[in-house]
XYZ file of C-alpha atoms in Angstrom:
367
model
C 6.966 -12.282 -4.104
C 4.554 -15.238 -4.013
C 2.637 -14.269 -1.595
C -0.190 -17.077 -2.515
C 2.001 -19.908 -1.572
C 2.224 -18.031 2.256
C -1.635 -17.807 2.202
C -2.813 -21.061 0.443
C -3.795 -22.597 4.177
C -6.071 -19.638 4.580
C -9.118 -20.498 1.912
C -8.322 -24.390 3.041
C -9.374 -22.665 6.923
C -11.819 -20.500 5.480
C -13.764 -23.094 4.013
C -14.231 -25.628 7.078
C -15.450 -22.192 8.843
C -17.832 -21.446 6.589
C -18.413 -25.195 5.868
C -19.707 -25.379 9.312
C -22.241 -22.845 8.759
C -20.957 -19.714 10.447
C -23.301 -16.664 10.336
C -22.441 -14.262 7.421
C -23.187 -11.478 9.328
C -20.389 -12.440 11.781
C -17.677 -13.104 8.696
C -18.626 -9.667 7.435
C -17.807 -7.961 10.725
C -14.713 -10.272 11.116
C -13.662 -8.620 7.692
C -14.723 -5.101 8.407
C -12.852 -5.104 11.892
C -9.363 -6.803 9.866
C -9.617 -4.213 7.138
C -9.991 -1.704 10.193
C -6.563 -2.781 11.646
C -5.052 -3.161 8.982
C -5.479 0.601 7.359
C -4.824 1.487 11.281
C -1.170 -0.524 11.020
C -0.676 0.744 7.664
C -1.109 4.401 8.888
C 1.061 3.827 11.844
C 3.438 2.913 9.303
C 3.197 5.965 6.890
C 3.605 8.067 10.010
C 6.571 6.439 10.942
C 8.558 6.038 7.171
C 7.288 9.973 6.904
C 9.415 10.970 10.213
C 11.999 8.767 9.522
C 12.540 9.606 5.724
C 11.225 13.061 5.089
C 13.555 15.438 6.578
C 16.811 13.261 4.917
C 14.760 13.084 1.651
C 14.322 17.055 1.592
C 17.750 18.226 2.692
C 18.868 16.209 -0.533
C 16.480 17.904 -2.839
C 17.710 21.027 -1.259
C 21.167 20.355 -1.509
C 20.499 19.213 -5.513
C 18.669 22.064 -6.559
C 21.601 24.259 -4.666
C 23.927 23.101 -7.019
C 21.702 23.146 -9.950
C 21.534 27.049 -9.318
C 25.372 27.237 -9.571
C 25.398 25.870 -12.000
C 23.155 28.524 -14.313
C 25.915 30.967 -14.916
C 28.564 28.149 -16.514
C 25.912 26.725 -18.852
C 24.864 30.581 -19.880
C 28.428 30.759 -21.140
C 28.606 27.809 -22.703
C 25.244 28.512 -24.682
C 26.851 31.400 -25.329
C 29.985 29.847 -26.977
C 28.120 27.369 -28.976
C 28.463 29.520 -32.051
C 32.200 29.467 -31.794
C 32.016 26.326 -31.056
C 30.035 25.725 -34.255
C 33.249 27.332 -36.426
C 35.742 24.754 -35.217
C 37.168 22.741 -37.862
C 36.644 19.452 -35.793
C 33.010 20.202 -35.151
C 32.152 22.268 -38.287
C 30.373 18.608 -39.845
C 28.096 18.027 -36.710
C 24.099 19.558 -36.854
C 24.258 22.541 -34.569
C 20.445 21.378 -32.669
C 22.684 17.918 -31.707
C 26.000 20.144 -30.421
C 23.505 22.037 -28.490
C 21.491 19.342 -26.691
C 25.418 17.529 -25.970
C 26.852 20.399 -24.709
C 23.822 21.813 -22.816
C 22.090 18.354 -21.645
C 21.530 18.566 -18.138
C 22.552 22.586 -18.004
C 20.088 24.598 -16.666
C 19.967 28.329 -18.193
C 17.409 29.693 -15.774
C 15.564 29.420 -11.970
C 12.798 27.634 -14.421
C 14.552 24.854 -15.505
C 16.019 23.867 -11.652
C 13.989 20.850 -10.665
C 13.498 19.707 -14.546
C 16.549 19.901 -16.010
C 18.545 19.406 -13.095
C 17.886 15.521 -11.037
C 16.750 16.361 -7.760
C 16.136 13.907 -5.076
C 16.987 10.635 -4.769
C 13.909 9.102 -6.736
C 13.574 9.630 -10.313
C 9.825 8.552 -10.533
C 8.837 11.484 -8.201
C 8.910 15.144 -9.172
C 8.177 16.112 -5.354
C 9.063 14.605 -2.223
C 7.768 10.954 -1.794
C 7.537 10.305 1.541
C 4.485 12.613 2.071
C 1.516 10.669 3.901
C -0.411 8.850 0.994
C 3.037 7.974 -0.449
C 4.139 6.414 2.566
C 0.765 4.111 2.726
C 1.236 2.971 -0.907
C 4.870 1.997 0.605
C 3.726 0.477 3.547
C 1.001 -1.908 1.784
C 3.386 -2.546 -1.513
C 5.638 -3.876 1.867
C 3.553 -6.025 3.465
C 2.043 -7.292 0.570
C 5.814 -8.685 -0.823
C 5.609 -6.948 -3.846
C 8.214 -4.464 -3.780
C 7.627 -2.233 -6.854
C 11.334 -0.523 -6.034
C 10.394 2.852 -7.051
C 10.232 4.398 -3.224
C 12.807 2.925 -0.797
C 13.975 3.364 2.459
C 17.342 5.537 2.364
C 18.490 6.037 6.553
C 19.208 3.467 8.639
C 16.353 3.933 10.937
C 14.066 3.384 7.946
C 15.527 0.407 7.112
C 15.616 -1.040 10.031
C 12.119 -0.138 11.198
C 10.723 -1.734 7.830
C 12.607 -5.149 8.877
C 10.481 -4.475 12.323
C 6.987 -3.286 10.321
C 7.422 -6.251 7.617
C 7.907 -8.821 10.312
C 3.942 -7.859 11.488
C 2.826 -6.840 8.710
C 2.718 -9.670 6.208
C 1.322 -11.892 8.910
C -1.464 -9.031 9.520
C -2.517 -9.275 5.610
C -2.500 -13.081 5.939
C -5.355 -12.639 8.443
C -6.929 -9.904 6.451
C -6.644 -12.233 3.297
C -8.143 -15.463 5.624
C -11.353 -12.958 6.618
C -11.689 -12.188 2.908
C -12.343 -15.907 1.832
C -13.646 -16.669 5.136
C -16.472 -13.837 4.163
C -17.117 -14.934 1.032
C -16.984 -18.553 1.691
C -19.408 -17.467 4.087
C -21.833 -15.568 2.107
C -22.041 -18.447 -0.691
C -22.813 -20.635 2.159
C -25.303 -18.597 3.685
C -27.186 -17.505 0.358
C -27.323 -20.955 -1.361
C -30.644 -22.241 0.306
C -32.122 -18.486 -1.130
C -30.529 -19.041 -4.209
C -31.959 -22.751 -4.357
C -35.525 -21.754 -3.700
C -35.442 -19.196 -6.440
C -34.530 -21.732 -8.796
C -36.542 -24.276 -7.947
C -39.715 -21.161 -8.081
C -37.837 -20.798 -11.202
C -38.672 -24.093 -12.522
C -42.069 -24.320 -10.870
C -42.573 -21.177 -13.317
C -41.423 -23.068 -16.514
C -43.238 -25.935 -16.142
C -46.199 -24.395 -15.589
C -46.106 -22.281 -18.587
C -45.474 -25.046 -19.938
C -48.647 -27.230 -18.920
C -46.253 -29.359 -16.870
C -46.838 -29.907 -13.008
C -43.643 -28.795 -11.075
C -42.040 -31.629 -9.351
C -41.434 -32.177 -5.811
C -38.279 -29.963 -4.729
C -35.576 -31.858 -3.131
C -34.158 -30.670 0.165
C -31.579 -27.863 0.001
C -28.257 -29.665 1.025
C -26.785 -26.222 2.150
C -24.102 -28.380 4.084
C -22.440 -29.416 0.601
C -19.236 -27.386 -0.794
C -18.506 -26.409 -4.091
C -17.297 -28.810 -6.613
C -13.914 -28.201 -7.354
C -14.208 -27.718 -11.184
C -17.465 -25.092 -10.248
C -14.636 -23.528 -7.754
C -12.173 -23.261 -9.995
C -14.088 -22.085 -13.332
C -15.476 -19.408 -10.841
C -12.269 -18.180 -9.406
C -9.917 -17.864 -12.673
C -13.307 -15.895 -14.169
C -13.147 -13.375 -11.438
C -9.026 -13.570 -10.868
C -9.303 -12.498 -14.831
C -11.941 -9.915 -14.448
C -10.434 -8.259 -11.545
C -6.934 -8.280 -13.789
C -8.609 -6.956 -16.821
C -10.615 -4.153 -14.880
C -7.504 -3.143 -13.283
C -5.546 -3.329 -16.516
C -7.991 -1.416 -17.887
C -8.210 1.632 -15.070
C -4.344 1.529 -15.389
C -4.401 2.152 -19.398
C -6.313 4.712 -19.177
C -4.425 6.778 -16.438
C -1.211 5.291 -17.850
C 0.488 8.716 -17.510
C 1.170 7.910 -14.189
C 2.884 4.985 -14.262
C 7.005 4.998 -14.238
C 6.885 4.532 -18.469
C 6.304 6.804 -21.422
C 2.670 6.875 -22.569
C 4.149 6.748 -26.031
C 4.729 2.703 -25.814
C 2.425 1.906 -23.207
C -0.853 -0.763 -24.672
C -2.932 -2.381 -23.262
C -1.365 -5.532 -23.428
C 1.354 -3.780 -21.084
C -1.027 -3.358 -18.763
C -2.759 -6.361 -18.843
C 0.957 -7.841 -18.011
C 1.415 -4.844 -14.932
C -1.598 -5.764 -13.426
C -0.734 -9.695 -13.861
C 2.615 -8.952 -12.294
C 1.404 -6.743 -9.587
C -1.450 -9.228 -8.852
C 0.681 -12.277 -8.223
C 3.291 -10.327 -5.960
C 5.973 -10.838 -8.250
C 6.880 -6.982 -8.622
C 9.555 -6.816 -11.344
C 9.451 -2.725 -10.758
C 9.706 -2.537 -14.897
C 6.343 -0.884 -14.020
C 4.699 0.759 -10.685
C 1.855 2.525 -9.905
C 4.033 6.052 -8.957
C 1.184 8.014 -7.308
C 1.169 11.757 -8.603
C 2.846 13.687 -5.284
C 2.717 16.756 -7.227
C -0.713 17.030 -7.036
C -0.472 17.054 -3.480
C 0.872 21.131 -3.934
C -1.903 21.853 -6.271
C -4.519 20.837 -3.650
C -5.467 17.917 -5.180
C -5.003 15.401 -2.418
C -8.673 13.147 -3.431
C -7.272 12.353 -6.856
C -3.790 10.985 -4.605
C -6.536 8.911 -2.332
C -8.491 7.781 -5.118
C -5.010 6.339 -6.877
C -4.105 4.692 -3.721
C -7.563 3.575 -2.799
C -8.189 1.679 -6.233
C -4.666 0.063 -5.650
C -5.425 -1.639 -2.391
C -8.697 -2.590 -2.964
C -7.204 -4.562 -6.483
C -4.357 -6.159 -4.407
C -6.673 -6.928 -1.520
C -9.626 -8.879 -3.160
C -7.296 -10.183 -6.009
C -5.297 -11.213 -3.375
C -8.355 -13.161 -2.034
C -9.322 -14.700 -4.966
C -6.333 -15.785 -6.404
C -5.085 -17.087 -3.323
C -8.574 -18.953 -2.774
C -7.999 -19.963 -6.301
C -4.024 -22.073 -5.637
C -6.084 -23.601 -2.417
C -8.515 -25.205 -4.775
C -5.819 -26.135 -7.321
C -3.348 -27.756 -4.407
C -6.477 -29.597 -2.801
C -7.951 -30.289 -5.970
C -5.202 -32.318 -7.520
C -4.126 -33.904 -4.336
C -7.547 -34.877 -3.858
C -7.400 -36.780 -7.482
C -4.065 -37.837 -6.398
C -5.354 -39.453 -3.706
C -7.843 -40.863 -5.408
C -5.578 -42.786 -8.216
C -3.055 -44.120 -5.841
C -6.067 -45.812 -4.096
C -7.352 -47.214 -7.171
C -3.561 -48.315 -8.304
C -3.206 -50.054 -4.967
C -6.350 -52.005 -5.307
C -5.174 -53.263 -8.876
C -2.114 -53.881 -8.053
C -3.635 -56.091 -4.723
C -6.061 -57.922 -7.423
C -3.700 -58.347 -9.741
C -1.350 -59.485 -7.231
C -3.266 -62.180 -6.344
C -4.283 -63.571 -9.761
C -0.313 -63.945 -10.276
C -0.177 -65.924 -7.118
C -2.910 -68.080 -7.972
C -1.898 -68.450 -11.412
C 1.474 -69.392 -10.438
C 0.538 -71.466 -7.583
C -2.039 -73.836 -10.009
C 0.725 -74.140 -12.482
C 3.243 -75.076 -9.812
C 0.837 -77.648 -8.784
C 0.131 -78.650 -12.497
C 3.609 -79.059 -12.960
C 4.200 -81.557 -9.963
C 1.612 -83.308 -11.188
C-alpha cells in the first residue's frame, strides 16, 4: 500500500519533460506503447498464475463437493428425525424452523444444494473457479499495483514464489506506466496552452467589441511557464474526487458484486471502497470479486467490462493522485524554502542591529 509515495519522483520527472516542450504526439505514443507492455506483462502473468493455480484449485473443489455428496444420505436422516427430535423433553421449548436450520445448517439434502450449501473451494468470494484468465489479470494488476484486495491468493508454492518473481517487475513496470501518464498529460497542457491562450484572448477581443471597447494588444503566450501550484493542486484534488465519485458511483450501482451484502451497502460505502482502493491501501473489507460464473453462461464481455473499468480507475487515478502528492511535497518545500530564506535574512539584520546597538552602548559606557 502507498503506492504514491513510490511514484511521487515521477510527475516531479514528468514535468521538466514536458517543461521542456516535448511533442505531445510523442508522450501519447510513449503512453500507448507502456500501456501496451504493460497489458502484455499482465497477460503473461494471468497465463502463468492460471497454470500454476488452476489444476490445485479444481482438484479441491472436486474433492469438496465429493464429500458434500456423502454427505446427502446422513442429513436425509436427520431431516427425517427432526420430528422426534421435536418431542424430546429437553428440546420440546425450542421453535421447530430454528432446530431445523441448527441441525441441518450446512447439510445438503439433494445433488442441488452441492456447491451452495456445501463450501467448495478454497475462496469464499467465488462460486466458480477463480483462477480462470480474466480472474488471473484482475490478480496480476491488484499485485503490481500494491493493493492486495486478499480475496484471490496464491495457494502452491510455485505460485507463490513466481508472484515474489512477477511483483519484483511488475511494480517498477506500473511506475513507468504511471511516469508516461503524467508525462502525457503534462505534455498535452503544455502543448495546448498557446491554443487555449489565443482563444481567450479572441475571446476578449469579442467582449470588448460588443462592448464598444477596442481589444488591447495581446501579450506574448509564455507557453514555457508551469502551472502555479495552487492552479495544480485545485485541479488535481477536483479530478482525484471526480474520478473517486464516478467510480463510487459505477460500484453502487453493480454493488452485487462486490464481497458484501447489497442489503447494507450505500453509497457512502462506496465512496470509502473506491477511496481505499484508489490510494492502494486495500483493507480487503471490500473487493471488486469479478462474477466467474458468468464465464459458464457465456457471458465473458460483462467479465472484461468489470475488469476493464477497474484498471482504467486505478490507472489514471493512479496518475492523478500521484501527480497530485508531487505538487503537495514540492509545493510546501518550495514555501519552506522560501521562509527559511526570509528567517535567515532577519535574523542577519537583526543580528547586526544587536551588534551595533551593543557596540555604541559599550562605547557610551567607556565614555
Amino acid at each position: 500500500a502507498g503506492l504514491e509515495n513510490v511514484l511521487s519522483w515521477a510527475s516531479w520527472k514528468a514535468e521538466r519533460g514536458s517543461s521542456r516542450g516535448a511533442p505531445v504526439g510523442a508522450a501519447v505514443a510513449r503512453m500507448l506503447l507502456s500501456l501496451l507492455v504493460l497489458f502484455v506483462y499482465l497477460c503473461l502473468g494471468a497465463a502463468s498464475m492460471h497454470a500454476l493455480e488452476w489444476l490445485r484449485e479444481e482438484r479441491i473443489r472436486q474433492s469438496d463437493v465429493e464429500a458434500c455428496r456423502r454427505r446427502i444420505p446422513l442429513c436425509e436422516a436427520l431431516n427425517d428425525t427432526l420430528p422426534v427430535l421435536g418431542l424430546l423433553p429437553s428440546l420440546r421449548d425450542f421453535n421447530a424452523s430454528e432446530l431445523s436450520a441448527l441441525v441441518l445448517h450446512g447439510c445438503p439434502l439433494s445433488e442441488a444444494d452441492v456447491g451452495s450449501v456445501c463450501p467448495v473451494g478454497s475462496y469464499s468470494t467465488f462460486i466458480t473457479n477463480p483462477w480462470r484468465f480474466a480472474p488471473s489479470l484482475y490478480f496480476c494488476l491488484v499485485t503490481i499495483t500494491t493493493i492486495g484486495f486478499g480475496d484471490i491468493v496464491p495457494r502452491s508454492a510455485g505460485g507463490k514464489g513466481f508472484v515474489i518473481v512477477y511483483a519484483l517487475f511488475g511494480v517498477p513496470l506500473l511506475v513507468f506506466t504511471v511516469q508516461t501518464f503524467a508525462t502525457t498529460m503534462l505534455a498535452i497542457e503544455v502543448g495546448t496552452r498557446p491554443w487555449r491562450s489565443r482563444r481567450s484572448r479572441q475571446l476578449r477581443g469579442l467582449l470588448r467589441r460588443c462592448v464598444g471597447q477596442e481589444p488591447r494588444p495581446a501579450e506574448p503566450c509564455k507557453a514555457e511557464r508551469g502551472p502555479r501550484t495552487v492552479v495544480v493542486l485545485v485541479v488535481g484534488m477536483s479530478a482525484t474526487w471526480g474520478c473517486i465519485l464516478l467510480f463510487a458511483l459505477y460500484s453502487y450501482l453493480t454493488h452485487d458484486r462486490l464481497t458484501v451484502s447489497k442489503d447494507f451497502f450505500t453509497y457512502g460505502d462506496a465512496v470509502y471502497y473506491s477511496y481505499i482502493a484508489l490510494s492502494t491501501i486495500g483493507y480487503g473489507d471490500y473487493s471488486p470479486t469479478l462474477h466467474t460464473d458468468f464465464l459458464d453462461s457465456g457471458q465473458e464481455g460483462f467479465v472484461w467490462l468489470e475488469f476493464f473499468v477497474f484498471a482504467m480507475f486505478i490507472l489514471v487515478g493512479l496518475a492523478i493522485i500521484t501527480s497530485l502528492v508531487r505538487t503537495l511535497a514540492f509545493g510546501f518545500e518550495g514555501h519552506t524554502e522560501v521562509l527559511t530564506q526570509n528567517l535567515a535574512e532577519n535574523a542577519g539584520r537583526i543580528t547586526r542591529v544587536v551588534t551595533r546597538a551593543v557596540g555604541g552602548g559599550e562605547k557610551g559606557g567607556g565614555h
